[in-house]
Coordinates of C-alpha atoms in Angstrom, one line a residue:
X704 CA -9.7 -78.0 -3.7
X705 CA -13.3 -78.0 -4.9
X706 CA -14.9 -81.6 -4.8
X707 CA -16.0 -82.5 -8.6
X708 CA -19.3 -83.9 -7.6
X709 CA -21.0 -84.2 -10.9
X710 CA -21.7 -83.7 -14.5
X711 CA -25.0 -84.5 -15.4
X712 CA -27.0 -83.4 -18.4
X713 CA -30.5 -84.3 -17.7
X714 CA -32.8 -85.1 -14.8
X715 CA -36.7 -84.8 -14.9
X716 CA -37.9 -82.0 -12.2
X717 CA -41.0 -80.5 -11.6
X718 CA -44.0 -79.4 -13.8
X719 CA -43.4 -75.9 -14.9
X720 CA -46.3 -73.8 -13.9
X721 CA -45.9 -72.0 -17.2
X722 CA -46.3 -75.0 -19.6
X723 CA -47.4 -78.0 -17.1
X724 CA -46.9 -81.0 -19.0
X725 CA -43.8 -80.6 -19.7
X726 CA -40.8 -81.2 -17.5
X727 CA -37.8 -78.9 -16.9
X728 CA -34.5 -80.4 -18.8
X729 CA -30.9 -80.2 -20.1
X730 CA -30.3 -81.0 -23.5
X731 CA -27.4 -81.0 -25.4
X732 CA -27.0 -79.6 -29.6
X733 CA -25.2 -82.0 -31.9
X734 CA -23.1 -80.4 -34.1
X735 CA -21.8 -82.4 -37.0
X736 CA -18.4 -80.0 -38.8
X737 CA -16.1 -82.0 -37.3
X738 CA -13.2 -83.4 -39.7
X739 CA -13.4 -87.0 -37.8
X740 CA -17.3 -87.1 -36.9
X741 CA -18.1 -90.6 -34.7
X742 CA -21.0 -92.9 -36.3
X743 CA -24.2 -92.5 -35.3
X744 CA -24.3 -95.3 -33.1
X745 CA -21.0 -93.8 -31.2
X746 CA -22.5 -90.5 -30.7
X747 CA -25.3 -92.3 -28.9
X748 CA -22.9 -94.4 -27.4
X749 CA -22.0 -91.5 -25.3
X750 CA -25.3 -90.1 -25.1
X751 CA -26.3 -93.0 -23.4
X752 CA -23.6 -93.3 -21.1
X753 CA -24.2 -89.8 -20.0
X754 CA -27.8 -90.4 -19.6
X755 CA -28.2 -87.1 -22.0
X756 CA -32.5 -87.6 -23.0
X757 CA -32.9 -84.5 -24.4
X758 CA -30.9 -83.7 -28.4
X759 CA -31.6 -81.4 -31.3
X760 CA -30.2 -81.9 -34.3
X761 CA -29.4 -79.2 -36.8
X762 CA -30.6 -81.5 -39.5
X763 CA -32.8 -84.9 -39.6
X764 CA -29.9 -86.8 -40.2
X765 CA -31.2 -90.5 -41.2
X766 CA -28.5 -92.3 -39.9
X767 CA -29.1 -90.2 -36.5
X768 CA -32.6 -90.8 -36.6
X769 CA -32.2 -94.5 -36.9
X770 CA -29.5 -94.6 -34.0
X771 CA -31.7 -92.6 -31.8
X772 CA -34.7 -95.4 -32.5
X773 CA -35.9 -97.3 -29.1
X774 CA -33.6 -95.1 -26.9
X775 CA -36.1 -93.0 -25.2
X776 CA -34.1 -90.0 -25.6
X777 CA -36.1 -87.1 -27.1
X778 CA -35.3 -85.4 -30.3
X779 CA -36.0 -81.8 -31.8
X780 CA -35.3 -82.3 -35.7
X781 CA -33.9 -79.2 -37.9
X782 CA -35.7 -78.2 -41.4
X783 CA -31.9 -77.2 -42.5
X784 CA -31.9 -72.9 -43.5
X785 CA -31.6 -74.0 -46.9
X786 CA -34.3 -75.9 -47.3
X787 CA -36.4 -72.9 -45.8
X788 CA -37.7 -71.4 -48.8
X789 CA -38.6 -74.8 -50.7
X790 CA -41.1 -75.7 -47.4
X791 CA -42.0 -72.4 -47.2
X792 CA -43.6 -72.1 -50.4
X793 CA -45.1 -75.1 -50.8
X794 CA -47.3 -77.3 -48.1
X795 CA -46.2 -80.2 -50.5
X796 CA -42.7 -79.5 -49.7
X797 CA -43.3 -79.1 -46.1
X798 CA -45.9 -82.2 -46.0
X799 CA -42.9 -84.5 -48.2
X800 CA -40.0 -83.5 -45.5
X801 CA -42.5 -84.3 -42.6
X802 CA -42.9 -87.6 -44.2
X803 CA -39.3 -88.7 -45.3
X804 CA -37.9 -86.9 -41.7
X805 CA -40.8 -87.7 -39.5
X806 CA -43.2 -89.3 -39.5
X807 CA -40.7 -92.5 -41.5
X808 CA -39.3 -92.4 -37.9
X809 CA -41.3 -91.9 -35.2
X810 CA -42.3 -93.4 -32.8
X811 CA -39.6 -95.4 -32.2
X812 CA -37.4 -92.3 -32.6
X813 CA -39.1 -89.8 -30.0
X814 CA -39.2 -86.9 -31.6
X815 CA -40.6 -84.1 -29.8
X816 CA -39.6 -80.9 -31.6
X817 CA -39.2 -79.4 -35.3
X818 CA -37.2 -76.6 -35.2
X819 CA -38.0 -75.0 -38.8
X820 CA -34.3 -72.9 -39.7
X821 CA -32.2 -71.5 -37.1
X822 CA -31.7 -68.0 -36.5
X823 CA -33.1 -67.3 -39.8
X824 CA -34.5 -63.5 -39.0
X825 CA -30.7 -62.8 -38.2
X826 CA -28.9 -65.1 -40.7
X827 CA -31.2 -65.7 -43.8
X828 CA -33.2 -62.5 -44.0
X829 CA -34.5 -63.4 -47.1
X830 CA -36.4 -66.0 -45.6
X831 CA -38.2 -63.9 -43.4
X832 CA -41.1 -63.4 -45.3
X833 CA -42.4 -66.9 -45.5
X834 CA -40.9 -67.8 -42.2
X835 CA -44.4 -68.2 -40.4
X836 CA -45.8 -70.4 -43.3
X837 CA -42.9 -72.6 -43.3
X838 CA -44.1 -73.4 -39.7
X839 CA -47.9 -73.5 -40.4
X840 CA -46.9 -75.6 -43.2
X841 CA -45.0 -78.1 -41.2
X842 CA -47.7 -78.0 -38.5
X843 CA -50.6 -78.7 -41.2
X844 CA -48.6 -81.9 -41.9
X845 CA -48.3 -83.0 -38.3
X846 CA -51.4 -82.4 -37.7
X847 CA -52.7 -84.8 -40.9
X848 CA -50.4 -87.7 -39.3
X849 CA -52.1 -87.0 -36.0
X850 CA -48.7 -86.0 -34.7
X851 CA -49.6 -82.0 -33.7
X852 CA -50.1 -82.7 -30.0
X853 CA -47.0 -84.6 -29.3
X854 CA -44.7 -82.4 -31.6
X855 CA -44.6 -79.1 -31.0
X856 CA -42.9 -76.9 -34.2
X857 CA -41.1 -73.4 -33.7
X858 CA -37.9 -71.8 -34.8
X859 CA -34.9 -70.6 -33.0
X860 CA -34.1 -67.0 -33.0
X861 CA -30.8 -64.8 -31.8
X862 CA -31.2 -63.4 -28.7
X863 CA -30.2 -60.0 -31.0
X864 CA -33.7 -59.8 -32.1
X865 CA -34.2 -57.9 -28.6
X866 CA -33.8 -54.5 -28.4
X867 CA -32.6 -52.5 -25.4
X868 CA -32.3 -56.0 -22.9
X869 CA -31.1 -53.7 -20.2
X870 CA -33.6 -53.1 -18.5
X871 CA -35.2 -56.1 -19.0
X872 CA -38.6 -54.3 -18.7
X873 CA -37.9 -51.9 -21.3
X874 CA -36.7 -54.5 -23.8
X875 CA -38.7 -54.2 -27.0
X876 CA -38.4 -56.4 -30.4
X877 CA -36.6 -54.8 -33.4
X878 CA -39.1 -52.9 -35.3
X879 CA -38.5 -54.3 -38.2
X880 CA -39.0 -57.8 -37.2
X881 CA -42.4 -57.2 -35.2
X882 CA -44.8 -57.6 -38.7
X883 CA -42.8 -61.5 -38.6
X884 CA -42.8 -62.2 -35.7
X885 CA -46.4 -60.9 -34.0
X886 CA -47.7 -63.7 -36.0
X887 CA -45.1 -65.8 -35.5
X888 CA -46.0 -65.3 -31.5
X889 CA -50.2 -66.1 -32.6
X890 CA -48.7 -69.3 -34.2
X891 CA -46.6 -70.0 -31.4
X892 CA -49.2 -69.3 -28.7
X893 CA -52.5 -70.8 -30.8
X894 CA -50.2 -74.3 -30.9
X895 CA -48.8 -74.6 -27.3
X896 CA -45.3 -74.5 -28.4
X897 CA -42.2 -72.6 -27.4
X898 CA -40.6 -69.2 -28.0
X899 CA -37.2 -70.8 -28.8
X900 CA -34.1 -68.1 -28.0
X901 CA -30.1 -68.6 -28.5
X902 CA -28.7 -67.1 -25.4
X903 CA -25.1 -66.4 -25.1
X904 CA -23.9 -64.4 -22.0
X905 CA -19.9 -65.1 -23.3
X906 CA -20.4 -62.7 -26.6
X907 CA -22.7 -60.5 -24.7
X908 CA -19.6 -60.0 -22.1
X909 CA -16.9 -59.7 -25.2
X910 CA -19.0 -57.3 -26.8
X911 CA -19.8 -55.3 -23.6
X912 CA -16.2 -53.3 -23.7
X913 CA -15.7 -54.2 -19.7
X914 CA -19.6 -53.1 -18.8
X915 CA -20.1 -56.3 -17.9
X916 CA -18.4 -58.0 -15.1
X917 CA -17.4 -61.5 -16.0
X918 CA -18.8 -63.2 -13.0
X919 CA -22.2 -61.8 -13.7
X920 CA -21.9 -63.6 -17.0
X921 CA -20.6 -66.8 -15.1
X922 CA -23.4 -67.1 -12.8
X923 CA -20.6 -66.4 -9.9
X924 CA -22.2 -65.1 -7.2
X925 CA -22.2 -61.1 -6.4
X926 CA -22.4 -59.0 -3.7
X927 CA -25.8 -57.4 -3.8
X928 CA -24.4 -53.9 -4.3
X929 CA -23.0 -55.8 -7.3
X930 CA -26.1 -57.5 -9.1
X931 CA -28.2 -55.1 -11.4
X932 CA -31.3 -54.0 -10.7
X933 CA -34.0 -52.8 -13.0
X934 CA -35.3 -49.7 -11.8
X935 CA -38.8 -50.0 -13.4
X936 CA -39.0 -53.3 -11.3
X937 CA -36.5 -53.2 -8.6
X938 CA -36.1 -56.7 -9.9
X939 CA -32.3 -57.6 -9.2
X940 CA -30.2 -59.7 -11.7
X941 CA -27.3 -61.6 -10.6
X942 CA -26.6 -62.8 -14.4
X943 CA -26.6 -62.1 -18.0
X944 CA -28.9 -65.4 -18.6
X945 CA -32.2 -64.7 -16.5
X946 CA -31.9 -60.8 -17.8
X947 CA -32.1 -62.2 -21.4
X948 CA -34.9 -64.6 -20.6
X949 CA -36.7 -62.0 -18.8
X950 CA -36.1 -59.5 -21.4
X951 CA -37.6 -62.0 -24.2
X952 CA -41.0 -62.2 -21.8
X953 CA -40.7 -58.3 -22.0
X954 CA -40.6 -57.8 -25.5
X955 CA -43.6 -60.7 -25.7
X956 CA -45.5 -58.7 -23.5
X957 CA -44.5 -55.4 -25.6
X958 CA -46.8 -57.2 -28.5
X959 CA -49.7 -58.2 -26.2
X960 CA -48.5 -62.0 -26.2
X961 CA -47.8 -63.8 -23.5
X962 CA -47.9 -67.2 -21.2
X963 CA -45.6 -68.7 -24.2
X964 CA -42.9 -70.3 -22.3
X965 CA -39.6 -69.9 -23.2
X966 CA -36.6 -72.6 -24.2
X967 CA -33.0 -71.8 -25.0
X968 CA -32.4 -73.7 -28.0
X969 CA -28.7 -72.8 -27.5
X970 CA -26.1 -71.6 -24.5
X971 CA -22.4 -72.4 -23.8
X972 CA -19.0 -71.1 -23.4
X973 CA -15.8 -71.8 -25.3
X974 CA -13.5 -73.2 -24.0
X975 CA -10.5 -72.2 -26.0
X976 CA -10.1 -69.2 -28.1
X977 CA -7.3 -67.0 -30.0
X978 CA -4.9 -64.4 -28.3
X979 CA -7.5 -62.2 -28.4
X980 CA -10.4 -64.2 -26.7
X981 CA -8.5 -64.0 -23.3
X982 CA -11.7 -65.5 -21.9
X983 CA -12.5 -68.5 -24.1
X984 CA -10.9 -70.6 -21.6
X985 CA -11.5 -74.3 -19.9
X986 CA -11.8 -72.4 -16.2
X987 CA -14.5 -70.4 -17.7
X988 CA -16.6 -72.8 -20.0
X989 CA -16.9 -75.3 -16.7
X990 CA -17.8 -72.3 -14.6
X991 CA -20.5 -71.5 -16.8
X992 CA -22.1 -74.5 -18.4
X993 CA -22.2 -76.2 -14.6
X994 CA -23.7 -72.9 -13.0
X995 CA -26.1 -73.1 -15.7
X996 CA -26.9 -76.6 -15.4
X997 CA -27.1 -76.0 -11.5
X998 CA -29.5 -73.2 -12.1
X999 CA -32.0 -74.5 -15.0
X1000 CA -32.4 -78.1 -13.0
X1001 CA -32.6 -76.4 -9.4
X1002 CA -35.8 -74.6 -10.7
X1003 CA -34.2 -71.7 -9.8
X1004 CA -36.6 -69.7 -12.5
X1005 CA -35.8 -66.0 -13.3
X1006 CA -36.2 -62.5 -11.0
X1007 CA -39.8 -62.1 -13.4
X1008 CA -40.8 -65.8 -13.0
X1009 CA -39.4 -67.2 -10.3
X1010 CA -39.5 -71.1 -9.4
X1011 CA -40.3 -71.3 -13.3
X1012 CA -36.9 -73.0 -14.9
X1013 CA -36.1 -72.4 -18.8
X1014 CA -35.2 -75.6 -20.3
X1015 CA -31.8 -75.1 -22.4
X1016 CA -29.7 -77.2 -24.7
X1017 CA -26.1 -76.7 -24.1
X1018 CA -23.7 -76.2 -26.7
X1019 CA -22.7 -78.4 -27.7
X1020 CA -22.0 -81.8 -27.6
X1021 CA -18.7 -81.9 -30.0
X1022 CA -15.6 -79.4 -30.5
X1023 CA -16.2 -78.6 -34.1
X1024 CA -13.1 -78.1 -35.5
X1025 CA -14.2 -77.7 -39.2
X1026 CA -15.8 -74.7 -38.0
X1027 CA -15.3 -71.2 -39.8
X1028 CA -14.1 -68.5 -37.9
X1029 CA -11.9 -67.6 -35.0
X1030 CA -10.3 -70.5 -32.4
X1031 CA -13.2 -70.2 -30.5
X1032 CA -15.8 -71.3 -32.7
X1033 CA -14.0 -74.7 -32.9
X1034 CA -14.3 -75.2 -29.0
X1035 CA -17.4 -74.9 -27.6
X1036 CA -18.1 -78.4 -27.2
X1037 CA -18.3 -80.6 -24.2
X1038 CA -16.2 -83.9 -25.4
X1039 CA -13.9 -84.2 -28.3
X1040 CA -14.7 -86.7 -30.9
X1041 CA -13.3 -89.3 -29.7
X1042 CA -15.9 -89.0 -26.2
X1043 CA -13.4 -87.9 -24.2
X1044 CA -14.6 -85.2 -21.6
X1045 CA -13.2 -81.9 -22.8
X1046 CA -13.1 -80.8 -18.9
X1047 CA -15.3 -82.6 -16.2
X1048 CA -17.8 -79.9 -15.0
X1049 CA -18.5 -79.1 -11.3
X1050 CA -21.9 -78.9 -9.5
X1051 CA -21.8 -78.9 -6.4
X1052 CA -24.2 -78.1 -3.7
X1053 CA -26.8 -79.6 -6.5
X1054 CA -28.5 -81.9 -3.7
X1055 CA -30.0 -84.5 -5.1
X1056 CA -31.1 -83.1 -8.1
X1057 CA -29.2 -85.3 -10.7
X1058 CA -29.1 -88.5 -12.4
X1059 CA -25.5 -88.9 -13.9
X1060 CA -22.7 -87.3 -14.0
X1061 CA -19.3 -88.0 -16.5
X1062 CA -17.1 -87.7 -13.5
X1063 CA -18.4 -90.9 -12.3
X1064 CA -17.8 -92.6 -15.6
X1065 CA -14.5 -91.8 -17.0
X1066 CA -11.7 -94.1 -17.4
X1067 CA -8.0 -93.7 -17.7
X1068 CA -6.5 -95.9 -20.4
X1069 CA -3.4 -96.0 -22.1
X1070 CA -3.1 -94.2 -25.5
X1071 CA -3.7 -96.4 -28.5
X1072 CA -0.5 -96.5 -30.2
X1073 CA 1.9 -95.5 -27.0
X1074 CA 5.2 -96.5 -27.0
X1075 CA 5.7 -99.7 -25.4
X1076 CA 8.6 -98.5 -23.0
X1077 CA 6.9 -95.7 -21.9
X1078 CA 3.8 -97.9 -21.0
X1079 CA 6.1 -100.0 -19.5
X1080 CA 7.7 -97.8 -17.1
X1081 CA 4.4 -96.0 -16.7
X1082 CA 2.5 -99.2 -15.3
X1083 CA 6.0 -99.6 -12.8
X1084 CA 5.6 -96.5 -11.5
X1085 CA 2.0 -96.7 -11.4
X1086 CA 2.1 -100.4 -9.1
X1087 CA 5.3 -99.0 -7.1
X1088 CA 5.1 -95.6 -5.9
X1089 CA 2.1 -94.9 -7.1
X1090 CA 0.7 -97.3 -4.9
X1091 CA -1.9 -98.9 -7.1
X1092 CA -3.3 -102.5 -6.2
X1093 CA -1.7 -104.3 -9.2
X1094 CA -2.9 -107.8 -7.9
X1095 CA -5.9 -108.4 -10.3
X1096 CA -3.4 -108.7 -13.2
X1097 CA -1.3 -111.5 -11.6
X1098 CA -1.4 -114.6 -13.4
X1099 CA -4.7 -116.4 -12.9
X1100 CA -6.5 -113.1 -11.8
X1101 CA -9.2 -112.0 -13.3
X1102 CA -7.2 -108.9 -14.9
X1103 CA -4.6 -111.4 -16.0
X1104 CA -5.5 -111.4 -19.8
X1105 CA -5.0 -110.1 -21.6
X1106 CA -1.2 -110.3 -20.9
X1107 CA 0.1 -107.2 -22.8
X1108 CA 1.5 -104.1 -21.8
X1109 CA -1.2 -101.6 -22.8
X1110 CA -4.0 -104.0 -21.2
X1111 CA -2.1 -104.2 -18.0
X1112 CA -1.6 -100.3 -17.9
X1113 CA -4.8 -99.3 -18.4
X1114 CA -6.0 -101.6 -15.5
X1115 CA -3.1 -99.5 -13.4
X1116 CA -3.5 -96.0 -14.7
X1117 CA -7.6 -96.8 -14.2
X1118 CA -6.9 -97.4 -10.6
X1119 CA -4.4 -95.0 -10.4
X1120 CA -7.2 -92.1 -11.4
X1121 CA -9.7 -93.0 -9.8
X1122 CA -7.3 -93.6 -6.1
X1123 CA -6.9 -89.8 -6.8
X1124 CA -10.2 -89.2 -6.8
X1125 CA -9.9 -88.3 -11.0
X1126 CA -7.7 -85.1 -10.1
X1127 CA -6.6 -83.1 -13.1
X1128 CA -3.3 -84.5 -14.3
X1129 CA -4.0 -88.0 -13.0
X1130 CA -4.3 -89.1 -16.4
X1131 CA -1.7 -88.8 -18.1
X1132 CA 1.4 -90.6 -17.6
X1133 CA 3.8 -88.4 -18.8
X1134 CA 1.5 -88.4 -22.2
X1135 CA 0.2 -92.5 -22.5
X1136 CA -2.6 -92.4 -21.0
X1137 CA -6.0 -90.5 -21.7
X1138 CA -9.3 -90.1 -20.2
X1139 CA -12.4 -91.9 -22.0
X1140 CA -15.6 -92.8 -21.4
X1141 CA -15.5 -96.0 -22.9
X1142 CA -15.7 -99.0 -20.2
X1143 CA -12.8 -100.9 -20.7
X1144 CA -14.0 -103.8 -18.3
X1145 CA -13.7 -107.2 -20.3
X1146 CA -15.3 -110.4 -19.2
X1147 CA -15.0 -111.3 -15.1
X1148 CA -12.1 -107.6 -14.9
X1149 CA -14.3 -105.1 -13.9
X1150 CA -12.4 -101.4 -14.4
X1151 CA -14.0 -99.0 -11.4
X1152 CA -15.9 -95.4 -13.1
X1153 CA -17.1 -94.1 -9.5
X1154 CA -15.0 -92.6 -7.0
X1155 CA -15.8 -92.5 -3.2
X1156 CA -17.1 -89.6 -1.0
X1157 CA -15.1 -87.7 0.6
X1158 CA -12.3 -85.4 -0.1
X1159 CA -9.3 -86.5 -2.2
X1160 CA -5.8 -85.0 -2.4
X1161 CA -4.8 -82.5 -5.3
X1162 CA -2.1 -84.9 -7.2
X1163 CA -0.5 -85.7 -10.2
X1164 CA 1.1 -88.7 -11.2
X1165 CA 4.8 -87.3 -11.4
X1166 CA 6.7 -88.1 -14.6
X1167 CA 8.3 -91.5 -15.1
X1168 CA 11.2 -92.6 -16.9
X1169 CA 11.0 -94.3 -20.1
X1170 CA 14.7 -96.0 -19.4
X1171 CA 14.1 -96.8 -16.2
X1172 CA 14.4 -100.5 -15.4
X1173 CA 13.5 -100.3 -11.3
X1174 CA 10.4 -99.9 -9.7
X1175 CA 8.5 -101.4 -6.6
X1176 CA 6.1 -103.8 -8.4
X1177 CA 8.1 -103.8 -11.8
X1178 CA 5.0 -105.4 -13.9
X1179 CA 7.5 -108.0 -15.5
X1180 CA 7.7 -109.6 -11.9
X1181 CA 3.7 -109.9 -12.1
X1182 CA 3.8 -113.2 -14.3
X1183 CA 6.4 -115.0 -12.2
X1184 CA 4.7 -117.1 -10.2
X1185 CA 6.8 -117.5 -7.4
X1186 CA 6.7 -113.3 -6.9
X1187 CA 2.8 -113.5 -7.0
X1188 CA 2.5 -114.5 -3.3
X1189 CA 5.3 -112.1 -2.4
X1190 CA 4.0 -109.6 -4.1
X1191 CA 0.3 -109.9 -3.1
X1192 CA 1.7 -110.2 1.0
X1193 CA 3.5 -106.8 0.2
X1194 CA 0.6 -105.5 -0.8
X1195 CA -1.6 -106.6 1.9
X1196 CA 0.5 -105.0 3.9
X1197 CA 1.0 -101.7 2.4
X1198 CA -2.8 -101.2 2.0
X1199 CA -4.3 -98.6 -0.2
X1200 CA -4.6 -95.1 1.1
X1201 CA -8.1 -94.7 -0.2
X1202 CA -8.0 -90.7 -1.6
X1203 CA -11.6 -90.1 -1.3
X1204 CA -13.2 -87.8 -3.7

């Protein structure tokens, strides 16, 4: 089985030769149409935990902002779609929304980014026109604060802007578009900021009709009589993502602009989808979002730029399940709102290039509201044939208190997980227990988050037996005092067979 040896969302790198003072990143979107959205303070709860220091907002949510204070993590801000034409028709507008959103914040929140609208040439045409003021608007009122050098302003656009992305070197900007955005590029370019692109490779592939393979959309690797190869270039593309970026510094280069670097304000897979979205599945949104993490933070750069890594934010941090639209639309989030992991992504071979990864810090704790019995025969299965060290929560022990079922189980099913090196299916219990990445250590009991090296055994917990009465270590014996010692020589004996990950 393939060794989970990380998730991690952000390191710093290297200096990208394209735009040197900044560093090469992973970020993450926040997307807030869930029905149960966590506080402010949870979301960056989790942030923190997962060591995530790069965010954008699709708002400049206040409660957010104030959250985010004295974190360190960096923040790109949203000038919402509808509030496009009020701050792009009026530098009052734009120099009020700077203030209240802005400037009222920082610096103890660290913004770094405004993104004015979000695919607004694509979804709010109407907007178009005064798209480029809107920005210049929004710069002028940075720039009166002082603010213009450490935040940089741009706007997100749909990778469907590009025309003809196949060859990347023939790749041209819709026509239409070009008297927006060749000033939009000037503005771009005359500020030091960002040509900011959605790229998704997963509706590229559903909308391909089987032209595109589905491992060249993964990242998977190809044979090389398999990767595509621009014939004005003899460049060779081994996946959808560098042919889109490379493709954008085509069409840039189609206007006479160039040296703007690019960042992917958006990427992701879903993992879950209707009947027919066959490939909106967990397998493939871990494939892809840890090969892309893998590539972005190995400076891996594209076939035109190579060594030169494109920032990206994933998306997104949250399913959304108050989304419009098919099944998918709902799942392309990495944790569901209650900060459990929605799968724990893989990256290997990633040397040392990371900083945190969930895998090391999930726990497994019992369900809130579980039925007692089931917890109960649960946690005797778990300290008997599952062969978990149950000794901390004898009486005395540091894992003692407090002396309830559900405490005690999640000690066990904690152990339990992480003895199997976090395996899928190690969690559950026969359905009382559940992954989180909230630390459930309390006081002087200290619940392990980090496996061991190694290699660890495929394995789930097998199912246990609500009725049943019998176990090795039955927990009830663990307050009798006179079984402690017994119990503690047993297991002394027995050992732990240490299931390395």
């Amino acid at each position: 089985m393939e060794t989970n040896k990380s998730l991690l969302f952000l390191l710093f790198l290297a200096v990208s030769a394209v735009f040197a003072d900044e560093d090469v990143f992973i970020g993450v979107n926040i997307g807030t149409e869930l029905s149960d959205m966590p506080h402010p303070t949870q979301v960056v709860a989790l942030l923190k935990a997962q060591q995530i220091r790069h965010v954008r907002l699709f708002n400049a949510d206040r409660g957010m902002l104030l959250a985010l204070a004295n974190t360190g993590i960096k923040v790109a801000v949203s000038v919402p779609n509808e509030q496009i034409l009020g701050v792009g028709q009026s530098n009052t507008t734009a120099a009020n929304w700077v203030a209240q959103n802005v400037v009222a914040h920082y610096p103890a929140t660290n913004i770094t980014t405004i993104c004015v609208g979000s695919e607004v040439l694509s979804s709010l045409p109407n907007a178009a026109p005064i798209l480029v003021n809107a920005l210049k608007f929004v710069h002028s009122a940075l720039l009166a604060s002082n603010l213009d050098r450490q935040i940089k302003v741009s706007t997100p656009l749909a990778s469907t802007i590009i025309l003809d992305s196949f060859p990347p070197s023939q790749a041209f900007f819709n026509h239409t578009l070009k008297p927006v955005l060749v000033p939009l590029l000037k503005f771009l370019q005359s500020t030091n900021s960002y040509f900011m692109l959605n790229v998704y490779p997963y509706y590229d592939y559903i909308l391909s009709n089987g032209v595109i393979p589905l491992d060249y959309a993964l990242f998977n690797p190809l044979a090389a009589n398999k990767e595509a190869v621009d014939s004005n270039t003899l460049l060779h593309y081994t996946n959808v993502f560098d042919a889109m970026i490379d493709a954008a510094y085509f069409a840039m280069e189609d206007v006479n602009i160039t040296h703007i670097p690019v960042v992917v304000t958006e990427s992701g897979w879903p993992s879950m989808g209707d009947s027919n979205e066959p490939d909106a599945t967990v397998e493939n949104a871990n494939t892809y979002n840890s090969n892309l993490i893998k590539h972005v933070l190995n400076k891996t750069g594209t076939p035109k730029h190579p060594g030169i890594a494109v920032s990206t934010y994933l998306y997104e941090l949250y399913n959304e399940d108050n989304k419009a639209g098919p099944l998918s639309e709902k799942n392309w989030g990495l944790f569901n709102n209650n900060g459990t992991p929605v799968y724990i992504l893989r990256l290997t071979d990633s040397g040392s290039l990371f900083a945190n990864n969930t895998s090391n810090q999930t726990y497994c704790a019992a369900k809130e509201g579980a039925d007692s019995k089931m917890l109960q025969a649960a946690l005797d299965w778990a300290c008997g044939a599952g062969k978990v060290d149950c000794a901390p929560m004898l009486q005395g022990e540091p894992c003692y208190e407090p002396d309830n079922v559900a405490a005690h189980a999640t000690y066990a099913f904690n152990a339990y997980y992480h003895k199997m090196g976090r395996a899928p299916g190690t969690c559950d219990f026969n359905g009382v227990a559940t992954i989180t990445t909230t630390n459930p250590s309390h006081g002087s009991c200290v619940f392990s988050s980090i496996g061991r090296n190694g290699t660890f055994l495929n394995g789930t917990a097998p199912a246990v037996d609500s009725t049943s009465s019998s176990s090795a270590y039955p927990v009830q014996y663990l307050n009798n005092n006179a079984f402690s010692t017994t119990l503690m020589m047993i297991l002394g004996i027995l050992g732990l067979t240490v299931v390395l990950l």
